[in-house]
Amino acid sequence: MSASSSHHVDDESACTDVEACLRRADELKLEGNDHFRASRWSEALVAYQSGRGQLPKRRDVKKPLTQEDPEHSESEGVSLDQELPGEPDSNEAFEAKGDDAAFSQARAILNANIGACYVKLGEHAHAVEACTEALRDDPNYIKALQRRAASNEVLDTWTSLTSAQEDYNTLLKLFPENSTQCTEVQRNHKKLQPRVEAAQKKETAEMLGKLKGLGNSILGNFGLSTDNFQFTPNGQGGYSMNFAR
């Protein structure tokens, strides 16, 4: 039965044999890759989620397993705003260091692929969540960092843009200093700074506006408003409050 016909794609199977779990997860990953290449994003998503469901839940991981996908070095020279955030990963050969490492590797790839599907479907908040799950298994997973940063840029909030900045800072440490990827990340990071500042000002103004409205609703019971209170800098990094009728 195809993964796309299953009712609930994220149920963990009662799989107790390590090799059998990994083999079934890999089969579903390959099925998802076929759907993805054919632009069947929803079907690919179901297959990847079903594959993830074959694996045990994550244990705490103290160090990353990989630097990047061994099979997918094609990210070199590709702009982060092009197709890169939406390409599935297919790490066929990795050196497992015990069962936990093998499961973590498989989980990271499937979660990153789930993120790629959400990118294609335009569901960027879910893409961020999926990539975050991948990065919990492998904090230096380059493609997951790239996808999460790209989706956070699309979300365009102060919090999401700040998170994108942090991911770009991490990527700058992972890419060779004079590489094409490093140059691209530096460019994106530089373009992001004014957007972060603008989002901060906008959201701060909105928050203050809401607080002012709340204050006026309370002070109005006493015939006052927030306009009766003036705040002026005191020259010591703080503010002095003056009351005026």
Coordinates of N, CA and C in Angstrom, one line a residue, residues 8-236:
H8 N -3.1 7.7 9.0 CA -2.4 8.6 9.9 C -0.9 8.4 9.7
V9 N -0.2 9.4 9.2 CA 1.2 9.2 8.7 C 2.2 9.2 9.8
D10 N 1.9 9.6 11.0 CA 3.0 9.7 12.0 C 3.0 8.8 13.1
D11 N 2.2 7.7 13.0 CA 2.1 6.7 14.1 C 3.4 5.9 14.0
E12 N 4.0 5.6 15.2 CA 5.1 4.8 15.3 C 4.7 3.3 15.2
S13 N 5.4 2.6 14.3 CA 5.1 1.2 14.1 C 5.7 0.4 15.3
A14 N 5.2 -0.8 15.5 CA 5.7 -1.7 16.6 C 6.9 -2.4 16.0
C15 N 7.9 -1.7 15.6 CA 9.1 -2.2 15.0 C 10.2 -2.3 16.0
T16 N 10.7 -3.5 16.3 CA 11.7 -3.7 17.3 C 13.0 -4.1 16.7
D17 N 13.1 -4.5 15.4 CA 14.3 -4.8 14.8 C 14.9 -3.6 14.1
V18 N 16.1 -3.3 14.5 CA 16.8 -2.0 14.1 C 16.9 -2.0 12.6
E19 N 17.4 -3.0 12.0 CA 17.6 -3.0 10.5 C 16.3 -2.9 9.8
A20 N 15.2 -3.6 10.3 CA 13.9 -3.6 9.7 C 13.3 -2.2 9.7
C21 N 13.5 -1.5 10.9 CA 13.0 -0.2 11.0 C 13.6 0.8 10.0
L22 N 15.0 0.7 10.0 CA 15.7 1.6 9.1 C 15.4 1.3 7.6
R23 N 15.3 0.0 7.3 CA 15.0 -0.4 5.9 C 13.6 0.1 5.5
R24 N 12.6 0.0 6.4 CA 11.3 0.5 6.0 C 11.2 2.0 5.9
A25 N 11.9 2.7 6.8 CA 12.0 4.1 6.8 C 12.7 4.6 5.5
D26 N 13.7 3.8 5.1 CA 14.4 4.2 3.9 C 13.5 4.0 2.6
E27 N 12.8 2.9 2.6 CA 11.9 2.6 1.5 C 10.9 3.8 1.3
L28 N 10.3 4.2 2.5 CA 9.3 5.3 2.4 C 10.0 6.6 2.0
K29 N 11.3 6.8 2.5 CA 12.0 8.0 2.0 C 12.2 8.0 0.5
L30 N 12.6 6.9 0.0 CA 12.7 6.8 -1.5 C 11.4 7.0 -2.2
E31 N 10.3 6.5 -1.7 CA 9.0 6.7 -2.2 C 8.7 8.2 -2.2
G32 N 9.0 8.9 -1.1 CA 8.8 10.3 -1.0 C 9.6 11.1 -2.0
N33 N 10.9 10.6 -2.2 CA 11.7 11.3 -3.2 C 11.1 11.2 -4.6
D34 N 10.6 10.0 -4.9 CA 9.9 9.9 -6.3 C 8.8 10.9 -6.4
H35 N 7.9 11.0 -5.4 CA 6.8 11.9 -5.4 C 7.3 13.4 -5.5
F36 N 8.4 13.6 -4.8 CA 8.9 15.0 -4.8 C 9.4 15.4 -6.1
R37 N 10.2 14.5 -6.8 CA 10.7 14.8 -8.1 C 9.6 15.0 -9.1
A38 N 8.4 14.4 -8.9 CA 7.3 14.5 -9.8 C 6.4 15.7 -9.4
S39 N 6.9 16.5 -8.4 CA 6.2 17.7 -7.9 C 4.9 17.3 -7.2
R40 N 4.8 16.1 -6.6 CA 3.6 15.7 -5.9 C 4.0 16.0 -4.4
W41 N 3.9 17.2 -4.0 CA 4.4 17.6 -2.7 C 3.6 17.0 -1.5
S42 N 2.3 16.9 -1.6 CA 1.5 16.3 -0.5 C 1.8 14.8 -0.4
E43 N 1.9 14.1 -1.5 CA 2.2 12.7 -1.5 C 3.6 12.4 -0.9
A44 N 4.5 13.3 -1.3 CA 5.9 13.2 -0.7 C 5.9 13.4 0.8
L45 N 5.1 14.4 1.2 CA 5.0 14.7 2.6 C 4.5 13.5 3.4
V46 N 3.4 12.9 2.9 CA 2.9 11.7 3.6 C 3.9 10.6 3.7
A47 N 4.6 10.3 2.6 CA 5.6 9.3 2.6 C 6.7 9.6 3.6
Y48 N 7.2 10.8 3.6 CA 8.3 11.1 4.6 C 7.8 11.0 6.0
Q49 N 6.6 11.5 6.3 CA 6.1 11.4 7.6 C 5.9 9.9 8.0
S50 N 5.4 9.1 7.1 CA 5.3 7.7 7.4 C 6.6 7.0 7.7
G51 N 7.6 7.4 6.9 CA 9.0 6.9 7.2 C 9.5 7.3 8.6
R52 N 9.2 8.6 8.9 CA 9.6 9.0 10.3 C 8.9 8.2 11.4
G53 N 7.7 7.8 11.1 CA 6.9 7.1 12.0 C 7.4 5.7 12.3
Q54 N 8.3 5.2 11.4 CA 8.9 3.9 11.6 C 10.1 3.9 12.6
L55 N 10.5 5.1 13.0 CA 11.7 5.3 13.8 C 11.3 5.6 15.2
P56 N 12.1 5.2 16.2 CA 11.8 5.5 17.6 C 12.0 7.0 17.8
K57 N 11.4 7.5 18.9 CA 11.5 8.9 19.3 C 13.0 9.2 19.7
R58 N 13.3 10.5 19.5 CA 14.7 11.0 19.8 C 15.1 10.9 21.2
R59 N 16.3 10.5 21.4 CA 17.0 10.7 22.7 C 17.8 11.9 22.6
D60 N 18.3 12.4 23.8 CA 19.2 13.5 23.8 C 20.5 13.2 23.0
V61 N 20.8 14.1 22.1 CA 22.0 14.0 21.3 C 23.0 15.1 21.7
K62 N 24.2 14.8 22.1 CA 25.1 15.8 22.6 C 26.0 16.5 21.5
K63 N 26.1 15.8 20.4 CA 27.0 16.3 19.3 C 26.4 15.9 18.0
P64 N 26.6 16.8 16.9 CA 26.1 16.5 15.6 C 26.7 15.2 15.0
L65 N 25.9 14.6 14.1 CA 26.4 13.4 13.5 C 27.1 13.6 12.2
T66 N 26.6 14.7 11.5 CA 27.2 15.0 10.2 C 27.4 16.5 10.0
Q67 N 28.2 16.8 9.1 CA 28.4 18.2 8.7 C 27.4 18.6 7.6
E68 N 27.2 17.7 6.7 CA 26.2 18.0 5.6 C 25.9 16.6 4.9
D69 N 24.9 16.6 4.1 CA 24.5 15.4 3.4 C 25.7 15.0 2.5
P70 N 26.2 13.8 2.7 CA 27.3 13.3 1.8 C 26.9 13.1 0.4
E71 N 25.6 12.8 0.2 CA 25.2 12.6 -1.2 C 24.8 13.8 -1.9
H72 N 24.6 14.9 -1.1 CA 24.0 16.1 -1.7 C 25.0 17.3 -1.6
S73 N 26.1 17.3 -2.3 CA 27.0 18.4 -2.3 C 26.7 19.4 -3.4
E74 N 25.5 19.2 -4.1 CA 25.2 20.1 -5.2 C 24.8 21.4 -4.7
S75 N 24.7 21.6 -3.4 CA 24.3 23.0 -2.9 C 25.4 24.0 -3.2
E76 N 26.6 23.5 -3.5 CA 27.7 24.5 -3.8 C 27.4 25.3 -5.0
G77 N 27.5 26.6 -4.8 CA 27.3 27.5 -5.9 C 25.8 27.8 -6.2
V78 N 24.9 27.3 -5.3 CA 23.5 27.5 -5.6 C 23.0 28.6 -4.6
S79 N 22.3 29.6 -5.2 CA 21.8 30.7 -4.3 C 20.8 30.2 -3.3
L80 N 20.8 30.7 -2.1 CA 19.9 30.2 -1.1 C 18.4 30.6 -1.4
D81 N 18.2 31.6 -2.3 CA 16.9 32.0 -2.6 C 16.3 31.2 -3.8
Q82 N 17.1 30.3 -4.4 CA 16.6 29.5 -5.5 C 16.0 28.2 -5.0
E83 N 16.3 27.1 -5.7 CA 15.6 25.8 -5.4 C 16.1 25.1 -4.2
L84 N 17.2 25.5 -3.7 CA 17.8 24.8 -2.6 C 16.9 24.5 -1.4
P85 N 16.1 25.5 -0.9 CA 15.3 25.2 0.3 C 14.3 24.2 0.0
G86 N 14.0 23.8 -1.2 CA 12.9 22.8 -1.4 C 13.4 21.6 -2.1
E87 N 14.6 21.2 -1.9 CA 15.1 19.9 -2.5 C 15.2 18.9 -1.4
P88 N 14.7 17.6 -1.7 CA 14.8 16.6 -0.7 C 16.2 16.0 -0.5
D89 N 16.5 15.5 0.6 CA 17.8 14.9 0.9 C 17.7 13.4 0.8
S90 N 18.8 12.7 0.4 CA 18.7 11.3 0.2 C 20.1 10.7 0.6
N91 N 20.4 10.8 1.9 CA 21.7 10.3 2.3 C 21.7 8.8 2.4
E92 N 22.3 8.2 1.4 CA 22.2 6.7 1.2 C 23.2 6.0 2.1
A93 N 24.4 6.6 2.3 CA 25.4 5.9 3.0 C 26.0 6.7 4.1
F94 N 25.8 6.3 5.3 CA 26.4 7.1 6.5 C 27.0 6.0 7.4
E95 N 28.0 6.5 8.1 CA 28.7 5.6 9.1 C 28.0 5.6 10.4
A96 N 27.2 4.6 10.7 CA 26.4 4.6 12.0 C 27.4 4.3 13.1
K97 N 27.2 5.0 14.2 CA 28.0 4.7 15.4 C 27.0 4.2 16.5
G98 N 26.4 3.1 16.2 CA 25.4 2.5 17.1 C 24.0 2.8 16.6
D99 N 23.0 2.1 17.2 CA 21.7 2.3 16.8 C 21.1 3.7 16.9
D100 N 21.5 4.4 18.0 CA 21.0 5.7 18.2 C 21.4 6.7 17.1
A101 N 22.7 6.5 16.7 CA 23.2 7.4 15.7 C 22.5 7.1 14.3
A102 N 22.3 5.8 14.0 CA 21.6 5.5 12.8 C 20.2 6.0 12.8
F103 N 19.5 5.9 13.9 CA 18.1 6.4 13.9 C 18.1 7.9 13.9
S104 N 19.1 8.6 14.5 CA 19.1 10.0 14.5 C 19.4 10.6 13.1
Q105 N 20.3 9.9 12.4 CA 20.6 10.3 11.0 C 19.4 10.2 10.1
A106 N 18.7 9.0 10.2 CA 17.5 8.8 9.4 C 16.4 9.8 9.8
R107 N 16.2 10.1 11.1 CA 15.2 11.0 11.5 C 15.5 12.4 11.0
A108 N 16.8 12.8 11.1 CA 17.2 14.2 10.6 C 16.9 14.4 9.2
I109 N 17.2 13.4 8.3 CA 17.0 13.5 6.9 C 15.5 13.5 6.6
L110 N 14.7 12.7 7.2 CA 13.3 12.7 7.0 C 12.6 14.0 7.4
N111 N 13.0 14.5 8.6 CA 12.5 15.8 9.0 C 12.9 16.9 8.1
A112 N 14.1 16.9 7.6 CA 14.5 17.9 6.6 C 13.7 17.8 5.3
N113 N 13.4 16.6 4.9 CA 12.6 16.4 3.7 C 11.2 16.9 3.9
I114 N 10.7 16.6 5.1 CA 9.3 17.1 5.5 C 9.3 18.6 5.4
G115 N 10.4 19.2 5.9 CA 10.5 20.7 5.8 C 10.5 21.1 4.3
A116 N 11.2 20.4 3.4 CA 11.3 20.7 2.0 C 9.9 20.7 1.4
C117 N 9.1 19.7 1.8 CA 7.7 19.6 1.3 C 6.9 20.8 1.7
Y118 N 7.0 21.2 3.0 CA 6.2 22.3 3.5 C 6.6 23.6 2.8
V119 N 7.9 23.7 2.4 CA 8.4 24.9 1.7 C 7.6 25.0 0.4
K120 N 7.6 23.8 -0.3 CA 6.9 23.8 -1.6 C 5.4 24.1 -1.5
L121 N 4.8 23.6 -0.4 CA 3.4 23.9 -0.2 C 3.1 25.2 0.4
G122 N 4.1 26.0 0.6 CA 3.9 27.4 1.1 C 3.6 27.5 2.6
E123 N 3.8 26.4 3.3 CA 3.5 26.3 4.8 C 4.8 26.5 5.6
H124 N 5.2 27.7 5.6 CA 6.6 28.0 6.1 C 6.7 27.8 7.6
A125 N 5.6 28.1 8.4 CA 5.7 27.8 9.8 C 5.9 26.3 10.1
H126 N 5.2 25.5 9.4 CA 5.5 24.0 9.5 C 6.8 23.6 9.0
A127 N 7.3 24.3 8.0 CA 8.7 24.0 7.5 C 9.7 24.4 8.6
V128 N 9.5 25.5 9.3 CA 10.4 25.8 10.4 C 10.4 24.8 11.5
E129 N 9.2 24.3 11.8 CA 9.1 23.2 12.9 C 9.8 22.0 12.5
A130 N 9.6 21.6 11.2 CA 10.2 20.3 10.7 C 11.8 20.4 10.7
C131 N 12.3 21.5 10.2 CA 13.7 21.7 10.2 C 14.3 21.8 11.6
T132 N 13.6 22.4 12.5 CA 14.0 22.5 13.9 C 14.1 21.0 14.5
E133 N 13.2 20.2 14.1 CA 13.3 18.8 14.6 C 14.5 18.1 14.0
A134 N 14.8 18.4 12.7 CA 16.0 17.8 12.1 C 17.3 18.3 12.8
L135 N 17.3 19.5 13.2 CA 18.5 20.1 13.8 C 18.6 19.6 15.3
R136 N 17.6 19.1 15.9 CA 17.7 18.5 17.2 C 18.5 17.2 17.1
D137 N 18.4 16.5 16.0 CA 19.2 15.3 15.8 C 20.6 15.7 15.3
D138 N 20.7 16.7 14.5 CA 22.0 17.1 13.9 C 22.1 18.6 13.8
P139 N 22.6 19.3 14.9 CA 22.6 20.8 14.9 C 23.4 21.4 13.8
N140 N 24.3 20.7 13.1 CA 25.0 21.3 12.0 C 24.6 20.9 10.6
Y141 N 23.3 20.5 10.6 CA 22.7 20.0 9.3 C 22.5 21.2 8.4
I142 N 23.4 21.3 7.4 CA 23.4 22.6 6.6 C 22.1 22.8 5.9
K143 N 21.5 21.8 5.2 CA 20.3 22.0 4.5 C 19.1 22.4 5.4
A144 N 19.1 21.8 6.6 CA 18.0 22.1 7.5 C 18.2 23.6 8.0
L145 N 19.4 24.0 8.2 CA 19.6 25.4 8.6 C 19.2 26.4 7.5
Q146 N 19.6 26.0 6.2 CA 19.2 26.8 5.1 C 17.7 27.0 4.9
R147 N 17.0 25.8 5.0 CA 15.6 25.8 4.8 C 14.9 26.6 5.9
R148 N 15.3 26.4 7.1 CA 14.7 27.1 8.2 C 14.9 28.6 8.1
A149 N 16.1 29.0 7.7 CA 16.4 30.5 7.6 C 15.5 31.0 6.5
A150 N 15.4 30.3 5.3 CA 14.6 30.8 4.2 C 13.1 30.9 4.6
S151 N 12.6 29.9 5.3 CA 11.2 30.0 5.7 C 11.0 31.1 6.8
N152 N 11.9 31.2 7.7 CA 11.7 32.3 8.7 C 11.8 33.7 8.0
E153 N 12.5 33.8 6.9 CA 12.5 35.1 6.2 C 11.1 35.4 5.6
V154 N 10.5 34.3 5.1 CA 9.2 34.4 4.5 C 8.1 34.8 5.6
L155 N 8.3 34.3 6.8 CA 7.3 34.6 7.9 C 7.4 36.0 8.3
D156 N 8.6 36.6 8.2 CA 8.8 38.1 8.3 C 8.3 38.7 9.6
T157 N 8.5 38.0 10.7 CA 8.3 38.7 12.0 C 9.6 39.0 12.6
W158 N 9.6 39.8 13.7 CA 10.8 40.1 14.4 C 11.5 38.8 14.9
T159 N 10.7 37.9 15.5 CA 11.2 36.7 16.0 C 11.8 35.8 14.9
S160 N 11.0 35.6 13.8 CA 11.5 34.7 12.8 C 12.7 35.3 12.1
L161 N 12.8 36.6 11.8 CA 13.9 37.2 11.2 C 15.2 37.1 12.1
T162 N 15.0 37.3 13.4 CA 16.1 37.1 14.3 C 16.6 35.7 14.3
S163 N 15.7 34.7 14.2 CA 16.1 33.3 14.1 C 16.8 33.0 12.8
A164 N 16.4 33.6 11.7 CA 17.1 33.5 10.4 C 18.5 34.0 10.6
Q165 N 18.7 35.2 11.2 CA 20.0 35.7 11.5 C 20.9 34.7 12.2
E166 N 20.4 34.1 13.2 CA 21.1 33.1 14.0 C 21.5 31.9 13.1
D167 N 20.6 31.5 12.3 CA 21.0 30.3 11.4 C 22.1 30.7 10.4
Y168 N 22.0 31.9 9.9 CA 23.0 32.4 9.0 C 24.4 32.5 9.7
N169 N 24.4 32.9 10.9 CA 25.6 33.0 11.7 C 26.2 31.6 11.9
T170 N 25.3 30.6 12.1 CA 25.8 29.2 12.2 C 26.4 28.7 10.9
L171 N 25.7 29.0 9.8 CA 26.2 28.6 8.5 C 27.5 29.2 8.1
L172 N 27.7 30.5 8.6 CA 29.0 31.1 8.3 C 30.2 30.4 9.0
K173 N 29.9 29.7 10.1 CA 30.9 28.9 10.8 C 31.1 27.6 10.1
L174 N 30.1 27.1 9.4 CA 30.2 25.8 8.8 C 30.8 25.8 7.4
F175 N 30.6 26.9 6.6 CA 31.1 26.9 5.3 C 32.5 27.4 5.3
P176 N 33.4 27.0 4.3 CA 34.7 27.5 4.2 C 34.7 29.0 4.0
E177 N 35.6 29.7 4.5 CA 35.6 31.2 4.6 C 35.4 31.8 3.2
N178 N 36.1 31.4 2.2 CA 36.1 32.0 0.9 C 35.2 31.2 -0.1
S179 N 34.3 30.4 0.4 CA 33.5 29.6 -0.5 C 32.3 30.4 -1.1
T180 N 31.8 29.9 -2.2 CA 30.6 30.6 -2.7 C 29.4 30.6 -1.8
Q181 N 29.3 29.5 -1.0 CA 28.2 29.4 -0.1 C 28.3 30.5 1.0
C182 N 29.6 30.6 1.5 CA 29.8 31.6 2.6 C 29.5 33.0 2.1
T183 N 29.9 33.3 0.8 CA 29.6 34.6 0.3 C 28.1 34.9 0.2
E184 N 27.4 33.9 -0.2 CA 25.9 34.0 -0.4 C 25.3 34.2 1.0
V185 N 25.7 33.5 2.0 CA 25.2 33.6 3.3 C 25.5 35.0 3.9
Q186 N 26.7 35.5 3.7 CA 27.0 36.9 4.1 C 26.1 37.9 3.5
R187 N 25.8 37.7 2.2 CA 25.0 38.6 1.5 C 23.5 38.6 2.1
N188 N 23.0 37.4 2.3 CA 21.7 37.3 2.9 C 21.6 37.9 4.3
H189 N 22.7 37.6 5.0 CA 22.7 38.2 6.4 C 22.7 39.7 6.4
K190 N 23.5 40.3 5.5 CA 23.6 41.7 5.4 C 22.2 42.3 5.0
K191 N 21.5 41.7 4.1 CA 20.2 42.2 3.6 C 19.2 42.1 4.7
L192 N 19.4 41.1 5.6 CA 18.4 40.8 6.7 C 18.4 41.9 7.8
Q193 N 19.5 42.5 8.1 CA 19.6 43.4 9.2 C 18.6 44.5 9.2
P194 N 18.4 45.3 8.1 CA 17.4 46.4 8.1 C 16.0 45.8 8.3
R195 N 15.8 44.6 7.8 CA 14.4 44.0 7.9 C 14.2 43.7 9.4
V196 N 15.2 43.2 10.1 CA 15.0 42.9 11.5 C 14.7 44.2 12.3
E197 N 15.5 45.2 12.0 CA 15.2 46.5 12.7 C 13.9 47.1 12.4
A198 N 13.4 47.0 11.2 CA 12.1 47.5 10.8 C 11.0 46.7 11.5
A199 N 11.2 45.3 11.5 CA 10.2 44.5 12.2 C 10.1 44.8 13.7
Q200 N 11.3 45.0 14.3 CA 11.4 45.3 15.7 C 10.6 46.6 16.0
K201 N 10.8 47.6 15.2 CA 10.1 48.9 15.4 C 8.6 48.8 15.3
K202 N 8.2 48.1 14.2 CA 6.8 47.9 13.9 C 6.1 47.1 15.1
E203 N 6.7 46.0 15.5 CA 6.1 45.2 16.5 C 6.1 45.9 17.9
T204 N 7.2 46.7 18.2 CA 7.2 47.4 19.4 C 6.2 48.5 19.4
A205 N 6.0 49.2 18.3 CA 4.9 50.2 18.2 C 3.5 49.6 18.4
E206 N 3.3 48.5 17.8 CA 2.0 47.8 17.9 C 1.8 47.4 19.4
M207 N 2.8 46.9 20.0 CA 2.7 46.5 21.4 C 2.4 47.7 22.3
L208 N 3.1 48.8 22.1 CA 2.9 50.0 22.9 C 1.5 50.5 22.6
G209 N 1.0 50.4 21.4 CA -0.3 50.9 21.1 C -1.4 50.1 21.8
K210 N -1.2 48.8 21.9 CA -2.1 47.9 22.7 C -2.1 48.3 24.2
L211 N -0.8 48.5 24.7 CA -0.7 48.8 26.1 C -1.4 50.2 26.4
K212 N -1.2 51.1 25.5 CA -1.8 52.4 25.6 C -3.4 52.3 25.7
G213 N -3.9 51.5 24.8 CA -5.3 51.2 24.7 C -5.8 50.6 26.0
L214 N -5.1 49.6 26.5 CA -5.4 49.0 27.8 C -5.4 50.0 28.9
G215 N -4.3 50.8 28.9 CA -4.2 51.8 30.0 C -5.3 52.9 30.0
N216 N -5.7 53.3 28.8 CA -6.8 54.3 28.6 C -8.1 53.7 29.1
S217 N -8.3 52.4 28.8 CA -9.6 51.8 29.3 C -9.7 51.7 30.8
I218 N -8.5 51.6 31.5 CA -8.5 51.6 32.9 C -8.6 53.0 33.5
L219 N -7.7 53.9 33.0 CA -7.6 55.3 33.5 C -8.9 56.1 33.2
G220 N -9.6 55.7 32.1 CA -10.8 56.3 31.7 C -11.9 56.3 32.9
N221 N -11.8 55.3 33.7 CA -12.7 55.2 34.9 C -12.5 56.3 35.9
F222 N -11.3 57.0 35.8 CA -10.9 58.0 36.7 C -10.8 59.4 36.0
G223 N -11.4 59.4 34.8 CA -11.3 60.7 34.0 C -9.9 61.0 33.5
L224 N -9.0 60.0 33.4 CA -7.7 60.2 32.9 C -7.4 59.4 31.7
S225 N -6.2 59.7 31.1 CA -5.8 58.9 30.0 C -4.2 58.8 30.0
T226 N -3.7 58.0 29.2 CA -2.2 57.9 29.2 C -1.6 59.2 28.8
D227 N -2.3 60.1 28.1 CA -1.8 61.4 27.7 C -1.5 62.2 28.9
N228 N -2.0 61.9 30.0 CA -1.8 62.7 31.2 C -0.4 62.4 31.8
F229 N 0.2 61.3 31.3 CA 1.6 60.9 31.8 C 2.6 61.1 30.7
Q230 N 3.6 61.9 31.0 CA 4.7 62.2 30.1 C 6.0 61.6 30.6
F231 N 6.7 60.9 29.7 CA 7.9 60.2 30.0 C 9.1 60.9 29.3
T232 N 10.1 61.4 30.0 CA 11.2 62.1 29.4 C 12.5 61.4 29.9
P233 N 13.5 61.4 29.0 CA 14.8 60.8 29.4 C 15.4 61.5 30.6
N234 N 15.9 60.8 31.5 CA 16.5 61.4 32.7 C 18.1 61.6 32.6
G235 N 18.6 61.2 31.4 CA 20.1 61.3 31.3 C 20.9 60.2 31.9
Q236 N 20.2 59.3 32.5 CA 20.9 58.2 33.2 C 20.5 56.8 32.6

